[in-house]
mmCIF file of C-alpha atoms (C1' of nucleotides) in Angstrom:
data_model
loop_
_atom_site.group_PDB
_atom_site.id
_atom_site.type_symbol
_atom_site.label_atom_id
_atom_site.label_comp_id
_atom_site.label_asym_id
_atom_site.label_seq_id
_atom_site.Cartn_x
_atom_site.Cartn_y
_atom_site.Cartn_z
ATOM 1 C CA MET A 1 -12.871 100.306 93.726
ATOM 2 C CA GLY A 2 -15.701 97.896 93.339
ATOM 3 C CA ARG A 3 -18.837 98.220 91.431
ATOM 4 C CA PRO A 4 -20.803 101.429 91.440
ATOM 5 C CA PRO A 5 -23.846 101.706 93.658
ATOM 6 C CA CYS A 6 -26.801 99.732 92.422
ATOM 7 C CA CYS A 7 -28.927 102.810 92.098
ATOM 8 C CA GLU A 8 -26.870 105.675 90.913
ATOM 9 C CA LYS A 9 -29.928 107.268 89.458
ATOM 10 C CA THR A 10 -30.588 110.623 90.906
ATOM 11 C CA GLY A 11 -33.943 110.980 92.535
ATOM 12 C CA VAL A 12 -33.850 107.582 94.131
ATOM 13 C CA LYS A 13 -35.465 107.895 97.494
ATOM 14 C CA LYS A 14 -33.788 106.567 100.598
ATOM 15 C CA GLY A 15 -34.771 106.232 104.196
ATOM 16 C CA PRO A 16 -37.877 104.908 105.847
ATOM 17 C CA TRP A 17 -40.714 103.690 103.722
ATOM 18 C CA THR A 18 -44.048 105.429 103.826
ATOM 19 C CA PRO A 19 -47.334 103.537 104.024
ATOM 20 C CA GLU A 20 -48.166 104.747 100.544
ATOM 21 C CA GLU A 21 -45.035 103.157 99.191
ATOM 22 C CA ASP A 22 -45.753 99.980 101.107
ATOM 23 C CA ILE A 23 -49.194 99.725 99.635
ATOM 24 C CA ILE A 24 -47.933 100.269 96.162
ATOM 25 C CA LEU A 25 -45.261 97.675 96.607
ATOM 26 C CA VAL A 26 -47.565 95.096 98.149
ATOM 27 C CA SER A 27 -50.168 95.662 95.497
ATOM 28 C CA TYR A 28 -47.659 95.207 92.786
ATOM 29 C CA ILE A 29 -46.217 92.065 94.301
ATOM 30 C CA GLN A 30 -49.662 90.719 94.866
ATOM 31 C CA GLU A 31 -50.277 90.955 91.205
ATOM 32 C CA HIS A 32 -46.925 89.942 89.852
ATOM 33 C CA GLY A 33 -45.408 87.977 92.630
ATOM 34 C CA PRO A 34 -42.045 88.674 94.195
ATOM 35 C CA GLY A 35 -39.100 88.786 91.904
ATOM 36 C CA ASN A 36 -38.151 90.939 88.960
ATOM 37 C CA TRP A 37 -37.117 93.533 91.419
ATOM 38 C CA ARG A 38 -35.464 95.663 88.848
ATOM 39 C CA ASN A 39 -38.793 96.235 87.136
ATOM 40 C CA ILE A 40 -40.622 97.236 90.231
ATOM 41 C CA PRO A 41 -39.465 100.839 90.509
ATOM 42 C CA THR A 42 -40.278 101.613 86.914
ATOM 43 C CA ASN A 43 -43.541 99.706 86.871
ATOM 44 C CA THR A 44 -44.847 101.101 90.099
ATOM 45 C CA GLY A 45 -43.433 104.546 89.936
ATOM 46 C CA LEU A 46 -41.767 104.038 93.263
ATOM 47 C CA LEU A 47 -38.732 106.206 93.619
ATOM 48 C CA ARG A 48 -36.813 103.376 95.189
ATOM 49 C CA CYS A 49 -34.088 101.192 93.911
ATOM 50 C CA SER A 50 -34.881 97.565 93.272
ATOM 51 C CA LYS A 51 -32.754 96.496 96.145
ATOM 52 C CA SER A 52 -34.642 98.649 98.529
ATOM 53 C CA CYS A 53 -37.921 97.213 97.280
ATOM 54 C CA ARG A 54 -36.716 93.676 97.746
ATOM 55 C CA LEU A 55 -35.455 94.419 101.205
ATOM 56 C CA ARG A 56 -38.638 96.107 102.228
ATOM 57 C CA TRP A 57 -40.639 93.156 101.040
ATOM 58 C CA THR A 58 -38.516 90.431 102.536
ATOM 59 C CA ASN A 59 -37.901 92.136 105.822
ATOM 60 C CA TYR A 60 -41.171 93.794 106.485
ATOM 61 C CA LEU A 61 -44.052 93.332 104.107
ATOM 62 C CA ARG A 62 -43.797 89.675 103.265
ATOM 63 C CA PRO A 63 -46.708 87.674 104.683
ATOM 64 C CA GLY A 64 -46.158 85.553 107.721
ATOM 65 C CA ILE A 65 -43.456 87.635 109.247
ATOM 66 C CA LYS A 66 -43.491 87.468 112.971
ATOM 67 C CA ARG A 67 -42.411 90.506 114.861
ATOM 68 C CA GLY A 68 -41.842 91.200 118.461
ATOM 69 C CA ASN A 69 -40.139 89.248 121.160
ATOM 70 C CA PHE A 70 -38.256 86.105 120.406
ATOM 71 C CA THR A 71 -39.348 83.083 122.354
ATOM 72 C CA GLU A 72 -36.921 80.959 124.280
ATOM 73 C CA HIS A 73 -37.240 78.312 121.650
ATOM 74 C CA GLU A 74 -36.371 80.664 118.910
ATOM 75 C CA GLU A 75 -33.515 81.986 120.957
ATOM 76 C CA LYS A 76 -32.086 78.556 121.500
ATOM 77 C CA MET A 77 -32.527 77.632 117.915
ATOM 78 C CA ILE A 78 -30.688 80.729 116.843
ATOM 79 C CA ILE A 79 -27.873 80.085 119.247
ATOM 80 C CA HIS A 80 -27.432 76.534 118.130
ATOM 81 C CA LEU A 81 -27.828 77.290 114.499
ATOM 82 C CA GLN A 82 -25.349 80.095 114.812
ATOM 83 C CA ALA A 83 -22.959 77.688 116.424
ATOM 84 C CA LEU A 84 -23.465 75.333 113.567
ATOM 85 C CA LEU A 85 -23.686 77.705 110.653
ATOM 86 C CA GLY A 86 -21.880 80.784 111.842
ATOM 87 C CA ASN A 87 -23.224 84.168 110.851
ATOM 88 C CA ARG A 88 -25.176 82.768 107.985
ATOM 89 C CA TRP A 89 -28.333 84.536 108.861
ATOM 90 C CA ALA A 90 -30.250 83.614 105.779
ATOM 91 C CA ALA A 91 -29.596 79.950 106.445
ATOM 92 C CA ILE A 92 -30.573 80.337 110.053
ATOM 93 C CA ALA A 93 -33.684 82.218 109.053
ATOM 94 C CA SER A 94 -34.722 79.338 106.866
ATOM 95 C CA TYR A 95 -35.258 77.322 110.023
ATOM 96 C CA LEU A 96 -37.325 80.083 111.546
ATOM 97 C CA PRO A 97 -39.640 80.850 108.684
ATOM 98 C CA GLN A 98 -41.466 83.610 110.451
ATOM 99 C CA ARG A 99 -38.318 85.532 111.173
ATOM 100 C CA THR A 100 -36.254 87.426 108.698
ATOM 101 C CA ASP A 101 -32.530 87.121 108.464
ATOM 102 C CA ASN A 102 -32.286 90.767 109.329
ATOM 103 C CA ASP A 103 -34.342 90.264 112.443
ATOM 104 C CA ILE A 104 -32.291 87.327 113.534
ATOM 105 C CA LYS A 105 -29.097 89.155 112.842
ATOM 106 C CA ASN A 106 -30.263 92.130 114.836
ATOM 107 C CA TYR A 107 -31.390 89.962 117.661
ATOM 108 C CA TRP A 108 -28.117 88.142 117.714
ATOM 109 C CA ASN A 109 -26.116 91.330 117.723
ATOM 110 C CA THR A 110 -28.173 93.102 120.323
ATOM 111 C CA HIS A 111 -29.148 90.316 122.684
ATOM 112 C CA LEU A 112 -27.653 86.936 122.180
ATOM 113 C CA LYS A 113 -24.061 87.933 121.721
ATOM 114 C CA LYS A 114 -24.096 89.768 125.005
ATOM 115 C CA LYS A 115 -25.950 86.987 126.673
ATOM 116 C CA LEU A 116 -23.482 84.393 125.534
ATOM 117 C CA ASN A 117 -20.545 86.519 126.543
ATOM 118 C CA ASN A 118 -22.032 86.996 129.962
ATOM 119 C CA ASN A 119 -22.637 83.307 130.320
ATOM 120 C CA LYS A 120 -19.070 82.584 129.441
ATOM 121 C CA LYS A 121 -17.800 85.134 131.880
ATOM 122 C CA VAL A 122 -19.934 83.657 134.595
ATOM 123 C CA GLU A 123 -18.625 80.253 133.839
ATOM 124 C CA GLY A 124 -15.117 81.600 133.847
ATOM 125 C CA ARG A 125 -14.445 79.875 130.653
ATOM 126 C CA ASP A 126 -13.024 82.639 128.634
ATOM 127 C CA ASP A 127 -10.548 80.454 126.890
ATOM 128 C CA ASN A 128 -12.080 80.992 123.529
ATOM 129 C CA HIS A 129 -10.188 83.831 121.951
ATOM 130 C CA ASP A 130 -12.851 84.839 119.503
ATOM 131 C CA HIS A 131 -16.102 85.493 121.217
ATOM 132 C CA GLN A 132 -18.023 86.811 118.358
ATOM 133 C CA GLU A 133 -17.314 84.054 115.973
ATOM 134 C CA GLY A 134 -15.957 81.676 118.504
ATOM 135 C CA THR A 135 -18.897 79.393 118.460
ATOM 136 C CA SER A 136 -18.426 78.818 114.818
ATOM 137 C CA ALA A 137 -14.685 78.652 114.995
ATOM 138 C CA SER A 138 -14.512 75.034 114.079
ATOM 139 C CA SER A 139 -16.688 75.612 111.109
ATOM 140 C CA SER A 140 -14.651 78.572 110.084
ATOM 141 C CA SER A 141 -11.398 76.735 110.287
ATOM 142 C CA SER A 142 -12.659 73.953 108.168
ATOM 143 C CA GLN A 143 -14.110 76.493 105.890
ATOM 144 C CA SER A 144 -10.686 77.769 105.140
ATOM 145 C CA LYS A 145 -9.589 74.359 104.000
ATOM 146 C CA ILE A 146 -12.598 73.314 102.072
ATOM 147 C CA SER A 147 -13.953 75.540 99.428
ATOM 148 C CA LYS A 148 -16.932 77.486 100.536
ATOM 149 C CA GLY A 149 -19.289 75.774 98.167
ATOM 150 C CA GLN A 150 -18.260 72.318 99.278
ATOM 151 C CA TRP A 151 -18.441 73.279 102.882
ATOM 152 C CA GLU A 152 -21.855 74.725 102.407
ATOM 153 C CA ARG A 153 -23.185 71.729 100.589
ATOM 154 C CA ARG A 154 -21.812 69.352 103.149
ATOM 155 C CA LEU A 155 -23.273 71.360 105.930
ATOM 156 C CA GLN A 156 -26.599 71.533 104.261
ATOM 157 C CA THR A 157 -26.627 67.836 103.628
ATOM 158 C CA ASP A 158 -25.756 67.168 107.230
ATOM 159 C CA ILE A 159 -28.451 69.451 108.457
ATOM 160 C CA HIS A 160 -31.065 68.025 106.210
ATOM 161 C CA THR A 161 -30.119 64.513 107.120
ATOM 162 C CA ALA A 162 -30.291 65.347 110.767
ATOM 163 C CA LYS A 163 -33.497 67.220 110.275
ATOM 164 C CA GLN A 164 -35.080 64.353 108.448
ATOM 165 C CA ALA A 165 -34.003 61.877 111.055
ATOM 166 C CA LEU A 166 -35.255 64.066 113.828
ATOM 167 C CA CYS A 167 -38.417 64.707 111.989
ATOM 168 C CA ASP A 168 -39.040 61.009 111.785
ATOM 169 C CA ALA A 169 -38.066 60.486 115.350
ATOM 170 C CA LEU A 170 -40.246 63.262 116.608
ATOM 171 C CA SER A 171 -43.173 62.699 114.380
ATOM 172 C CA LEU A 172 -45.035 60.887 117.123
ATOM 173 C CA ASP A 173 -44.074 63.326 119.755
ATOM 174 C CA THR A 174 -45.864 66.517 118.961
ATOM 175 C CA THR A 175 -45.289 68.161 122.283
ATOM 176 C CA PRO A 176 -41.592 68.569 122.713
ATOM 177 C CA ASN A 177 -40.662 70.433 125.846
ATOM 178 C CA ASN A 178 -42.344 73.785 125.910
ATOM 179 C CA THR A 179 -43.627 73.780 122.453
ATOM 180 C CA ASN A 180 -47.292 74.338 122.048
ATOM 181 C CA ASN A 181 -48.281 73.795 125.587
ATOM 182 C CA ASN A 182 -49.790 76.007 128.180
ATOM 183 C CA ASN A 183 -46.535 76.910 129.783
ATOM 184 C CA PRO A 184 -45.090 79.599 127.674
ATOM 185 C CA PRO A 185 -41.551 80.608 128.468
ATOM 186 C CA PRO A 186 -41.547 83.000 131.372
ATOM 187 C CA HIS A 187 -39.172 85.196 129.503
ATOM 188 C CA ASP A 188 -41.513 87.293 127.459
ATOM 189 C CA GLN A 189 -44.703 85.470 126.914
ATOM 190 C CA GLU A 190 -46.211 85.556 130.330
ATOM 191 C CA GLN A 191 -49.520 86.879 129.209
ATOM 192 C CA GLN A 192 -49.936 84.667 126.256
ATOM 193 C CA PRO A 193 -53.037 82.661 126.740
ATOM 194 C CA SER A 194 -52.160 79.898 124.413
ATOM 195 C CA SER A 195 -49.138 78.542 122.693
ATOM 196 C CA VAL A 196 -46.391 80.696 121.460
ATOM 197 C CA GLN A 197 -47.115 79.680 117.958
ATOM 198 C CA THR A 198 -50.741 80.507 118.051
ATOM 199 C CA SER A 199 -50.154 83.814 119.602
ATOM 200 C CA THR A 200 -47.493 84.772 117.200
ATOM 201 C CA THR A 201 -49.207 84.131 113.966
ATOM 202 C CA TYR A 202 -50.661 87.554 114.224
ATOM 203 C CA ALA A 203 -48.030 89.027 112.107
ATOM 204 C CA SER A 204 -48.509 89.410 108.486
ATOM 205 C CA SER A 205 -47.888 92.081 106.011
ATOM 206 C CA ALA A 206 -51.478 93.148 106.283
ATOM 207 C CA GLU A 207 -51.026 93.910 109.889
ATOM 208 C CA ASN A 208 -47.750 95.579 109.342
ATOM 209 C CA ILE A 209 -49.360 97.772 106.812
ATOM 210 C CA ALA A 210 -52.360 98.230 109.021
ATOM 211 C CA LYS A 211 -50.144 99.480 111.777
ATOM 212 C CA LEU A 212 -48.320 101.750 109.461
ATOM 213 C CA LEU A 213 -51.524 103.092 108.130
ATOM 214 C CA GLN A 214 -52.846 103.631 111.557
ATOM 215 C CA ASN A 215 -49.879 105.740 112.451
ATOM 216 C CA TRP A 216 -50.049 107.422 109.170
ATOM 217 C CA MET A 217 -53.651 108.378 109.661
ATOM 218 C CA LYS A 218 -52.989 109.532 113.163
ATOM 219 C CA ASN A 219 -50.366 111.819 111.848
ATOM 220 C CA SER A 220 -52.470 113.100 109.062
ATOM 221 C CA PRO A 221 -56.127 112.724 109.871
ATOM 222 C CA LYS A 222 -57.166 114.638 106.820
ATOM 223 C CA SER A 223 -54.926 112.610 104.663
ATOM 224 C CA THR A 224 -57.600 110.877 102.696
ATOM 225 C CA SER A 225 -57.444 113.033 99.684
ATOM 226 C CA SER A 226 -53.974 114.383 99.955
ATOM 227 C CA SER A 227 -52.339 111.083 100.671
ATOM 228 C CA SER A 228 -54.252 109.378 98.020
ATOM 229 C CA SER A 229 -53.269 111.949 95.558
ATOM 230 C CA LYS A 230 -49.723 111.467 96.646
ATOM 231 C CA ILE A 231 -50.078 107.829 95.844
ATOM 232 C CA THR A 232 -51.541 108.642 92.538
ATOM 233 C CA GLN A 233 -48.726 110.996 91.864
ATOM 234 C CA MET A 234 -46.151 108.538 92.989
ATOM 235 C CA SER A 235 -47.392 105.770 90.863
ATOM 236 C CA SER A 236 -48.177 108.080 88.008
ATOM 237 C CA LEU A 237 -51.615 106.669 87.826
ATOM 238 C CA ASN A 238 -55.078 107.891 88.284
ATOM 239 C CA ASN A 239 -57.473 105.138 87.506
ATOM 240 C CA ASN A 240 -59.851 103.712 90.021
ATOM 241 C CA LEU A 241 -58.658 100.630 91.743
ATOM 242 C CA SER A 242 -58.926 99.436 95.269
ATOM 243 C CA ILE A 243 -55.896 98.485 97.213
ATOM 244 C CA GLY A 244 -55.300 94.839 96.771
ATOM 245 C CA ALA A 245 -57.556 94.579 93.818
ATOM 246 C CA VAL A 246 -55.224 95.284 91.075
ATOM 247 C CA SER A 247 -56.282 96.553 87.767
ATOM 248 C CA SER A 248 -57.867 93.861 85.758
ATOM 249 C CA SER A 249 -57.884 95.850 82.630
ATOM 250 C CA SER A 250 -54.205 95.942 81.954
ATOM 251 C CA PRO A 251 -52.229 93.646 84.178
ATOM 252 C CA SER A 252 -49.564 93.290 81.607
ATOM 253 C CA GLU A 253 -48.660 96.879 81.964
ATOM 254 C CA GLY A 254 -47.480 96.173 85.423
ATOM 255 C CA THR A 255 -48.954 99.199 86.995
ATOM 256 C CA VAL A 256 -50.557 99.647 90.354
ATOM 257 C CA ASN A 257 -53.418 101.920 91.048
ATOM 258 C CA VAL A 258 -54.917 103.011 94.276
ATOM 259 C CA THR A 259 -58.330 104.540 94.369
ATOM 260 C CA PRO A 260 -57.926 108.180 95.178
ATOM 261 C CA GLY A 261 -61.597 108.786 95.495
ATOM 262 C CA GLN A 262 -62.345 105.996 97.865
ATOM 263 C CA GLY A 263 -59.762 107.046 100.358
ATOM 264 C CA LEU A 264 -57.659 104.803 102.472
ATOM 265 C CA ASP A 265 -59.492 105.271 105.685
ATOM 266 C CA SER A 266 -62.566 103.954 104.062
ATOM 267 C CA LEU A 267 -60.697 100.864 103.150
ATOM 268 C CA PHE A 268 -59.016 100.326 106.451
ATOM 269 C CA SER A 269 -60.649 100.954 109.740
ATOM 270 C CA PHE A 270 -58.782 100.484 112.942
ATOM 271 C CA ASN A 271 -59.167 100.216 116.586
ATOM 272 C CA SER A 272 -57.586 103.418 117.589
ATOM 273 C CA SER A 273 -56.627 102.133 121.014
ATOM 274 C CA ASN A 274 -53.170 101.082 121.902
ATOM 275 C CA ASN A 275 -51.826 99.119 119.065
ATOM 276 C CA SER A 276 -48.761 97.891 120.795
ATOM 277 C CA ASP A 277 -50.537 94.680 121.367
ATOM 278 C CA VAL A 278 -50.005 93.382 117.955
ATOM 279 C CA SER A 279 -51.874 90.179 118.458
ATOM 280 C CA GLN A 280 -55.006 91.676 117.124
ATOM 281 C CA SER A 281 -57.407 89.921 114.962
ATOM 282 C CA VAL A 282 -58.502 91.774 111.942
ATOM 283 C CA SER A 283 -61.742 91.103 110.277
ATOM 284 C CA VAL A 284 -62.554 91.993 106.771
ATOM 285 C CA ASP A 285 -66.034 92.889 105.787
ATOM 286 C CA GLU A 286 -67.641 92.350 102.486
ATOM 287 C CA GLY A 287 -66.323 95.564 101.201
ATOM 288 C CA GLY A 288 -62.855 94.490 102.073
ATOM 289 C CA ASN A 289 -62.537 96.807 105.026
ATOM 290 C CA PHE A 290 -60.301 95.896 107.883
ATOM 291 C CA SER A 291 -61.535 96.148 111.391
ATOM 292 C CA THR A 292 -59.941 95.172 114.651
ATOM 293 C CA PRO A 293 -62.462 94.056 117.237
ATOM 294 C CA GLU A 294 -61.470 94.966 120.703
ATOM 295 C CA ASN A 295 -62.241 91.695 122.310
ATOM 296 C CA HIS A 296 -60.283 89.558 119.991
ATOM 297 C CA ASN A 297 -58.089 88.310 122.765
ATOM 298 C CA ASN A 298 -61.013 86.772 124.460
ATOM 299 C CA ASN A 299 -61.287 84.252 121.759
ATOM 300 C CA ASN A 300 -60.547 80.958 123.290
ATOM 301 C CA ASN A 301 -60.315 79.037 120.124
ATOM 302 C CA ASN A 302 -57.123 78.365 118.325
ATOM 303 C CA ASN A 303 -57.522 81.275 116.071
ATOM 304 C CA ALA A 304 -56.818 83.793 118.731
ATOM 305 C CA GLY A 305 -54.368 86.223 117.380
ATOM 306 C CA ILE A 306 -54.790 85.127 113.852
ATOM 307 C CA PHE A 307 -56.456 87.220 111.274
ATOM 308 C CA GLN A 308 -60.049 86.329 111.166
ATOM 309 C CA VAL A 309 -62.063 86.807 108.105
ATOM 310 C CA GLU A 310 -65.673 87.023 108.868
ATOM 311 C CA SER A 311 -66.739 87.084 105.323
ATOM 312 C CA LYS A 312 -64.547 85.663 102.718
ATOM 313 C CA PRO A 313 -65.243 84.733 99.188
ATOM 314 C CA ASN A 314 -64.129 81.476 97.726
ATOM 315 C CA LEU A 315 -60.764 82.141 96.361
ATOM 316 C CA PRO A 316 -58.025 79.758 95.427
ATOM 317 C CA ASP A 317 -54.805 79.524 97.311
ATOM 318 C CA PHE A 318 -52.755 82.531 96.624
ATOM 319 C CA LYS A 319 -49.149 82.408 97.569
ATOM 320 C CA PRO A 320 -46.051 83.860 96.069
ATOM 321 C CA GLU A 321 -44.174 80.665 96.766
ATOM 322 C CA ASN A 322 -46.668 78.930 94.660
ATOM 323 C CA GLY A 323 -45.665 78.874 91.061
ATOM 324 C CA ASN A 324 -49.224 79.567 90.066
ATOM 325 C CA PHE A 325 -49.303 82.718 92.009
ATOM 326 C CA GLN A 326 -49.186 85.013 89.100
ATOM 327 C CA GLU A 327 -51.487 83.151 86.831
ATOM 328 C CA GLU A 328 -54.017 82.541 89.501
ATOM 329 C CA SER A 329 -53.946 86.068 90.626
ATOM 330 C CA LYS A 330 -54.494 87.324 87.149
ATOM 331 C CA GLN A 331 -57.311 84.919 86.594
ATOM 332 C CA ASN A 332 -59.026 86.007 89.697
ATOM 333 C CA MET A 333 -58.470 89.600 89.049
ATOM 334 C CA GLU A 334 -60.064 89.260 85.737
ATOM 335 C CA THR A 335 -63.180 87.696 87.085
ATOM 336 C CA GLN A 336 -63.699 89.471 90.334
ATOM 337 C CA GLN A 337 -63.532 92.871 91.818
ATOM 338 C CA VAL A 338 -63.022 92.115 95.454
ATOM 339 C CA PRO A 339 -61.068 94.852 97.152
ATOM 340 C CA LEU A 340 -58.465 93.500 99.544
ATOM 341 C CA THR A 341 -59.892 90.071 99.907
ATOM 342 C CA MET A 342 -57.455 88.345 97.655
ATOM 343 C CA LEU A 343 -54.545 89.833 99.429
ATOM 344 C CA GLU A 344 -56.192 88.937 102.666
ATOM 345 C CA LYS A 345 -56.805 85.386 101.636
ATOM 346 C CA TRP A 346 -53.272 85.003 100.607
ATOM 347 C CA LEU A 347 -52.037 86.439 103.853
ATOM 348 C CA LEU A 348 -54.366 84.335 105.905
ATOM 349 C CA ASP A 349 -53.471 81.133 104.214
ATOM 350 C CA ASP A 350 -49.864 81.942 104.516
ATOM 351 C CA ALA A 351 -50.134 82.762 108.173
ATOM 352 C CA ASN A 352 -51.860 79.513 108.936
ATOM 353 C CA ALA A 353 -49.371 77.538 106.953
ATOM 354 C CA GLN A 354 -46.540 79.279 108.704
ATOM 355 C CA ALA A 355 -47.996 78.487 112.064
ATOM 356 C CA GLU A 356 -48.193 74.824 111.264
ATOM 357 C CA GLN A 357 -44.757 74.860 109.812
ATOM 358 C CA GLU A 358 -43.315 76.473 112.853
ATOM 359 C CA ASP A 359 -44.923 73.933 115.094
ATOM 360 C CA GLN A 360 -43.040 71.349 113.194
ATOM 361 C CA LEU A 361 -39.831 73.276 113.030
ATOM 362 C CA MET A 362 -39.854 73.989 116.697
ATOM 363 C CA GLY A 363 -39.999 70.324 117.275
ATOM 364 C CA ILE A 364 -37.112 69.856 114.966
ATOM 365 C CA GLY A 365 -35.330 72.685 116.628
ATOM 366 C CA MET A 366 -35.566 71.072 119.964
ATOM 367 C CA GLY A 367 -34.371 67.912 118.427
ATOM 368 C CA MET A 368 -31.434 69.675 116.923
ATOM 369 C CA GLU A 369 -30.774 71.194 120.245
ATOM 370 C CA MET A 370 -30.232 67.831 121.778
ATOM 371 C CA THR A 371 -28.041 66.770 118.972
ATOM 372 C CA LEU A 372 -26.047 69.918 118.894
ATOM 373 C CA ALA A 373 -25.602 69.974 122.607
ATOM 374 C CA GLU A 374 -22.811 67.550 122.050
ATOM 375 C CA THR A 375 -20.939 69.927 119.860
ATOM 376 C CA THR A 376 -21.455 73.074 121.789
ATOM 377 C CA ASP A 377 -21.172 73.871 125.410
ATOM 378 C CA LEU A 378 -22.820 77.206 125.307
ATOM 379 C CA PHE A 379 -25.226 76.520 128.084
ATOM 380 C "C1'" DA B 1 -38.660 118.347 133.676
ATOM 381 C "C1'" DA B 2 -34.668 118.504 130.945
ATOM 382 C "C1'" DT B 3 -30.711 116.484 129.222
ATOM 383 C "C1'" DT B 4 -27.674 112.746 128.206
ATOM 384 C "C1'" DT B 5 -26.756 108.061 127.280
ATOM 385 C "C1'" DT B 6 -27.899 103.607 125.723
ATOM 386 C "C1'" DC B 7 -30.483 100.485 123.059
ATOM 387 C "C1'" DC B 8 -32.822 98.798 119.125
ATOM 388 C "C1'" DC B 9 -34.037 98.058 114.469
ATOM 389 C "C1'" DA B 10 -35.019 99.452 109.681
ATOM 390 C "C1'" DA B 11 -32.446 100.437 105.984
ATOM 391 C "C1'" DC B 12 -28.168 101.080 103.413
ATOM 392 C "C1'" DC B 13 -23.797 99.535 101.356
ATOM 393 C "C1'" DG B 14 -20.632 96.602 99.245
ATOM 394 C "C1'" DC B 15 -19.373 92.217 97.825
ATOM 395 C "C1'" DG B 16 -20.116 87.355 96.312
ATOM 396 C "C1'" DT B 17 -22.895 84.301 93.618
ATOM 397 C "C1'" DC B 18 -26.028 83.167 90.118
ATOM 398 C "C1'" DT B 19 -28.124 83.491 85.622
ATOM 399 C "C1'" DC B 20 -28.549 84.727 81.107
ATOM 400 C "C1'" DC B 21 -26.856 85.952 76.699
ATOM 401 C "C1'" DG C 1 -16.273 80.173 78.332
ATOM 402 C "C1'" DG C 2 -16.736 84.692 79.806
ATOM 403 C "C1'" DG C 3 -18.825 89.047 80.595
ATOM 404 C "C1'" DA C 4 -22.652 91.807 82.306
ATOM 405 C "C1'" DG C 5 -26.415 92.429 84.974
ATOM 406 C "C1'" DA C 6 -29.506 90.852 88.634
ATOM 407 C "C1'" DC C 7 -30.062 88.946 92.966
ATOM 408 C "C1'" DG C 8 -28.986 87.688 97.727
ATOM 409 C "C1'" DC C 9 -26.372 88.006 101.867
ATOM 410 C "C1'" DG C 10 -23.890 89.861 105.776
ATOM 411 C "C1'" DG C 11 -21.857 93.895 108.012
ATOM 412 C "C1'" DT C 12 -22.695 98.402 109.370
ATOM 413 C "C1'" DT C 13 -25.020 102.678 110.429
ATOM 414 C "C1'" DG C 14 -28.371 106.451 111.488
ATOM 415 C "C1'" DG C 15 -32.112 107.902 113.835
ATOM 416 C "C1'" DG C 16 -35.777 107.320 116.964
ATOM 417 C "C1'" DA C 17 -37.300 105.420 121.441
ATOM 418 C "C1'" DA C 18 -36.443 104.222 126.018
ATOM 419 C "C1'" DA C 19 -33.818 104.466 130.113
ATOM 420 C "C1'" DA C 20 -30.796 106.765 133.150
ATOM 421 C "C1'" DT C 21 -29.022 110.794 135.351
#
DNA sequence: AATTTTCCCAACCGCGTCTCC
DNA sequence: GGGAGACGCGGTTGGGAAAAT
């Protein structure tokens, strides 16, 4: 039997998210912070269930998400962490902060599983009866004896202890193996001019949305008014408010407005050329407009591939992880009308922080790799 | 060029855990 | 303490894109 579906309501929309919905969701979360998912559909007018909203945010819209090819480092980390943790994708994802559990899971299922199986076949060591979960077999067997909670806590303690030790040990060595050097893995990063980390901080929710919007506008070039009115309809609102600058007049009402009159393509402007190269920089002008300069890749500073704000107001740190997120955002909203820039600032800060964090984690990852090599003979 | 097959990933579903009353 | 609701996680799937025929 089991519990009934979380959203039995009729009229709950399913399937792919539209850019309009994304904008509404991001705007709402920007104002209120992530969480309270159950309120989001009612407060935003989105015809989605709370679960769907949460998933969309965590897997796609959340700032700092890195998309695209996995690096060798990431691959190895996933393999080793999977060996250690089993299919605990959320736990694994916590060591790869720019990747979502869903992404990692997909990557494991579509690439790494095959790869590992092939490796084993090549080695002629097919003595492990359970390929899929074989690498975590020892964990699983112990799991059956120890209660899950205990097992989990022990594992976590072990990992954190190891991590801490490795962190200390590696703190002086900031260039472990391939990390952050000029020799990116040949696998998929051949053209990357700089480090993997630098080149991969491109991804943020702003860019994801930008890409979506670009496609959206391609598909409906005259969408300015119609799409905007759709948004208005969807969110049951009609007041003026720029995307990202959430209504300052009634934040407590938890509503999100998008300016119908201004039009989205006046807020976002894009390089209409091939957007498959996602490592674009996006600049934001004083009006909060996005633009994607064509020659961004020629930047030879460390910001290549990172969002670049050419004009940014002084705004405080603005992160959902930060407990002050909501209060700060409200404060700022009350005092300023800066379309997009707050969201941008938040995204930018987050992206930079993520990049630094990953530098560190990669180091740890490589450290773990050495440690774990004793327990696994995958390679 | 057209059709079929394979691959990939965003999103859904169901269940377990957590939190609050 | 226990029940209900909310949240989070992992497995699975559907549809679009890419590759193969």
